[in-house]
Coordinates of C-alpha atoms in Angstrom, one line a residue:
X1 CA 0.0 0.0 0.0
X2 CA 1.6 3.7 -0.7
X3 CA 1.1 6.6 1.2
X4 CA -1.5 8.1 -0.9
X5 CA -3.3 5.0 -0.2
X6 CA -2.9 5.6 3.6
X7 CA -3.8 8.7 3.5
X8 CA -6.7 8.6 1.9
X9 CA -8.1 6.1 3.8
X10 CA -6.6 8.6 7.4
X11 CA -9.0 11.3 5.7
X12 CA -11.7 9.1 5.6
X13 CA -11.7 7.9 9.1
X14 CA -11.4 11.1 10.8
X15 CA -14.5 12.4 8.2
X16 CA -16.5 9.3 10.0
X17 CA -15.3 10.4 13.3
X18 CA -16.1 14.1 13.1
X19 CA -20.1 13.3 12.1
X20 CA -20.9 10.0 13.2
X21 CA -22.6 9.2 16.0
X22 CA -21.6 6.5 18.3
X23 CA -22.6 4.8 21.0
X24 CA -22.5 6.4 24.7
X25 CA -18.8 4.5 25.0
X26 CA -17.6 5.7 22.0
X27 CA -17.4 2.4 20.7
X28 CA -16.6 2.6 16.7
X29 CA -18.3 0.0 14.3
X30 CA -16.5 -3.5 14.1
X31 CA -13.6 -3.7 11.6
X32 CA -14.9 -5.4 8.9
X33 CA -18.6 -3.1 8.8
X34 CA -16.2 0.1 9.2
X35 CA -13.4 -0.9 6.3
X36 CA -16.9 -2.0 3.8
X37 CA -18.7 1.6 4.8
X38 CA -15.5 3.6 4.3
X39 CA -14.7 1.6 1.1
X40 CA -11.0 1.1 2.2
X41 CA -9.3 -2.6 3.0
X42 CA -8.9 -3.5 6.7
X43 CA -4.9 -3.7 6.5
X44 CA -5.0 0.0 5.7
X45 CA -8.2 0.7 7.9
X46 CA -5.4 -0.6 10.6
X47 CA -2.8 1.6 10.2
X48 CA -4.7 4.6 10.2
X49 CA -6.6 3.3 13.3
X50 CA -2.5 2.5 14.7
X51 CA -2.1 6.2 13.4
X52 CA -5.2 7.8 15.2
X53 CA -3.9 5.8 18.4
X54 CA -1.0 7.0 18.6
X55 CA -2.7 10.5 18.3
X56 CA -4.6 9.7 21.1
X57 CA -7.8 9.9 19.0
X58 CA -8.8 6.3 19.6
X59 CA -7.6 3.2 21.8
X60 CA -8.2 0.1 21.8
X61 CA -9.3 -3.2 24.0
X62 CA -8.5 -5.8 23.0
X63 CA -11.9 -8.0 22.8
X64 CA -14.2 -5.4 22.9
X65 CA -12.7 -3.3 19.9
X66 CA -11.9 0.6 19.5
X67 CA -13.0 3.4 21.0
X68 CA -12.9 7.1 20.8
X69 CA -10.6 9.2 23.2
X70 CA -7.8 8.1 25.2
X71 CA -7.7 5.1 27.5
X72 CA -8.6 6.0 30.9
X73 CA -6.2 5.9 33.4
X74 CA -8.2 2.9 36.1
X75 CA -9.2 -0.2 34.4
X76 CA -12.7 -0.8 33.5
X77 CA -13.5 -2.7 36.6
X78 CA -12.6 0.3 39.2
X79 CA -14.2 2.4 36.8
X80 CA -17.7 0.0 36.8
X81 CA -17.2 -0.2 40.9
X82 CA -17.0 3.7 40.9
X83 CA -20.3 4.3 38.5
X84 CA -21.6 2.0 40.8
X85 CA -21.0 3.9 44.0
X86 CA -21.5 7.3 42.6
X87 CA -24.1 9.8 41.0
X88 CA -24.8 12.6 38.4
X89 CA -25.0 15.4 40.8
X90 CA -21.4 13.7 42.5
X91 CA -20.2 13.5 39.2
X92 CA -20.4 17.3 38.7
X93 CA -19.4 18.2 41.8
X94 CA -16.3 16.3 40.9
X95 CA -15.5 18.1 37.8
X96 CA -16.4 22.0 39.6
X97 CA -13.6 20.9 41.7
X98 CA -11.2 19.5 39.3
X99 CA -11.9 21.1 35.7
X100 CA -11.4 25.0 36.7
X101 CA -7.9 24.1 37.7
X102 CA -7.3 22.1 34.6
X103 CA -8.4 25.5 32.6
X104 CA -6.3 27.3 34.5
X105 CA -3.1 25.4 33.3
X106 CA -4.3 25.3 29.8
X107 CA -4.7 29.5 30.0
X108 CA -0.9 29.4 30.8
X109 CA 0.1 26.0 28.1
X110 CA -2.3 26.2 25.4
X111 CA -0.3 26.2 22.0
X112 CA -2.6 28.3 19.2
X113 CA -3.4 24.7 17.6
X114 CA -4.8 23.8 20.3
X115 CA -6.7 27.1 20.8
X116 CA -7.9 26.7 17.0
X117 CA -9.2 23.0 17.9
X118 CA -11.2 24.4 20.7
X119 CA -13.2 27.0 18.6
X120 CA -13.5 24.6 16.2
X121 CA -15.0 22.1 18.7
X122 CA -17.5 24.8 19.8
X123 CA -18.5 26.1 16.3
X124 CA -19.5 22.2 15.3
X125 CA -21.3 21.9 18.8
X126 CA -23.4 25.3 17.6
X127 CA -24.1 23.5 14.3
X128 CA -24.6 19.9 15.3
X129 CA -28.0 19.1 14.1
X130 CA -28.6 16.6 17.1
X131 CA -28.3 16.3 21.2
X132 CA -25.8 13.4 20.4
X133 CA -23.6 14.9 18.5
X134 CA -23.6 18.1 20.3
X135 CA -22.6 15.7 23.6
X136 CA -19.7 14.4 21.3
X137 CA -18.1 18.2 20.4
X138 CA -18.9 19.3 24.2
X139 CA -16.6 16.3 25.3
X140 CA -14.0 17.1 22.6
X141 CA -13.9 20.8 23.8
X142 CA -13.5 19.5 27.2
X143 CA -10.4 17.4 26.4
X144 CA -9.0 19.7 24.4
X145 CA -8.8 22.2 27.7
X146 CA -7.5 18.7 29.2
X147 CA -4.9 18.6 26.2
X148 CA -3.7 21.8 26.6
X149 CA -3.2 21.8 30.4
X150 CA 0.3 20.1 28.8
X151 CA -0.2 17.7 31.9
X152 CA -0.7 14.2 31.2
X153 CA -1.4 13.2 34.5
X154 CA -4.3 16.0 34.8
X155 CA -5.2 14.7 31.3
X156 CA -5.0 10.8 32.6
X157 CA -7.7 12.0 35.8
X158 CA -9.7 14.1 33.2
X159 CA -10.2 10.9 31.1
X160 CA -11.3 8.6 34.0
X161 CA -13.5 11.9 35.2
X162 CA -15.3 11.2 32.0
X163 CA -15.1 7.8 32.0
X164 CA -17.3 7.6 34.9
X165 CA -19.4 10.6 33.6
X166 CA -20.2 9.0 30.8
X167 CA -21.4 5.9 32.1
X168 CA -23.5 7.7 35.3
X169 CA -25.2 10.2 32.7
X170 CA -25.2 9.3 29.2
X171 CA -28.2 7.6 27.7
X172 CA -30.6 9.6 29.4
X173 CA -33.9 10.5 27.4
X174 CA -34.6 14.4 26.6
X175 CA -38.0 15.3 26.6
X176 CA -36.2 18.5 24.5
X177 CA -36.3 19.5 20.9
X178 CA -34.3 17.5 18.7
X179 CA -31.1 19.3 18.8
X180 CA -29.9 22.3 21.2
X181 CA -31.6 25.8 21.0
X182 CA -29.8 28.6 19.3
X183 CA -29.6 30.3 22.7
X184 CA -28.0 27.4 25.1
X185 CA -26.1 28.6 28.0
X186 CA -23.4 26.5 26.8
X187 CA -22.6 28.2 23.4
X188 CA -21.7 31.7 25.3
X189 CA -20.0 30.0 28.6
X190 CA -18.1 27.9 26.3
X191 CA -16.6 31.2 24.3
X192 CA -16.0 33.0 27.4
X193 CA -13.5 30.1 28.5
X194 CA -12.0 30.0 25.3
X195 CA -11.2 33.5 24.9
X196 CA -9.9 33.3 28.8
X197 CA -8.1 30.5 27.7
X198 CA -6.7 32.6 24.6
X199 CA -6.0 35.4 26.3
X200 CA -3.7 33.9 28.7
X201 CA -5.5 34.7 31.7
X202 CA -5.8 31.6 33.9
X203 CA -7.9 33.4 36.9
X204 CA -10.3 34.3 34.5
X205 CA -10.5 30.8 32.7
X206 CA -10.8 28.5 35.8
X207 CA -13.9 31.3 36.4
X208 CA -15.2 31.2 33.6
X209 CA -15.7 26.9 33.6
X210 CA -16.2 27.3 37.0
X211 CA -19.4 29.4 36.2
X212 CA -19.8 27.4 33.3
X213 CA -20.1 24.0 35.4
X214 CA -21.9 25.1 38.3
X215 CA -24.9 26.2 35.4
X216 CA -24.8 22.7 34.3
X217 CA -25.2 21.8 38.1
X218 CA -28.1 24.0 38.3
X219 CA -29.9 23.0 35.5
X220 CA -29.3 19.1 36.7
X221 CA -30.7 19.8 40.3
X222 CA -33.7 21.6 38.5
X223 CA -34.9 18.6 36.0
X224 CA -33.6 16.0 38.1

């Protein structure tokens, strides 16, 4: 296979990640149904999946298959026995005490890419024509903060965070239109922390998800 080959077939598997919509895991089709939809073979299929790995766009278990993000930190039985002890509401209350400071590192590391990646995360979260996929570019944003903290162990913490979110409050039915409003809190909270985040101001980016959070909270306690 040549490289034009391999890249092609790169291009088309980060095209499938950035619209389609997976399962609450993050779980990507099985090998065979995802090489036959992308119209590539599954010996190049693997290497770009090896190349999106080592990216840190997907991992793997071995068993189970591939899945979006990085691997979390705990293995999936501490991270079962913690869903099982835990709640949404401790869930946030988790990430108001952990994410601000995260954002406050990433104000002070943040390359511009990365900056770039988060307003392009919140743009396709403004446009994405369903409460799934909206979920998806939240998370992404999210990580990307994580990303930029330059920290991999705050990054490592961040992942089993979500982990745990993920499994505690995903699935959940919305008795909301089918897609966020033009006017959800989230679209002008998330700016604020970017442009924190941009400016180089960490006091005012660990605010602004701070304030950003504690709405989500809010809005939790009042439909829960």
């Amino acid at each position: 296979m040549d490289e034009k080959t391999d890249f092609s077939a790169l291009a088309k598997l980060k095209g499938f990640l950035a619209t389609a919509v997976l399962p609450d895991d993050g779980r990507l089709p099985p090998e065979r149904e995802l090489a036959e939809s992308l119209e590539i073979g599954r010996a190049v299929l693997r290497k770009a999946l090896a190349t999106l790995q080592a990216e840190g766009v997907v991992w793997r278990h071995v068993g189970k298959g591939t899945f979006t993000g990085d691997r979390p930190i705990d293995t999936v039985a501490d991270i079962n026995s913690m869903v099982q002890r835990t709640n949404p509401l401790e869930v946030m209350g988790a990430r108001i005490a952990f994410e601000p400071e995260v954002t406050r590192c990433a104000a002070l590391n943040a390359t511009a890419a990365q900056i770039a990646e988060m307003r392009s995360c919140m743009q396709k979260a403004q446009q994405a024509p369903t409460w799934r996929l909206y979920e998806q570019w939240d998370n992404k944003l999210h990580r990307t903060i994580g990303e930029a903290s330059q920290n991999s162990l705050l990054l490592g913490l961040l992942d089993t965070l979500n982990a745990v979110r993920r499994a505690v409050t995903w699935g959940r039915l919305r008795d909301t239109p089918l897609r966020p409003p033009a006017d959800h809190h989230s679209f002008v909270e998330h700016a604020r922390i970017v442009q924190a985040v941009a400016d180089r101001d960490p006091a005012a980016a660990a605010e602004a998800m701070r304030k950003h959070l504690r709405s989500v909270e809010s809005r939790m306690r009042d439909t829960g």
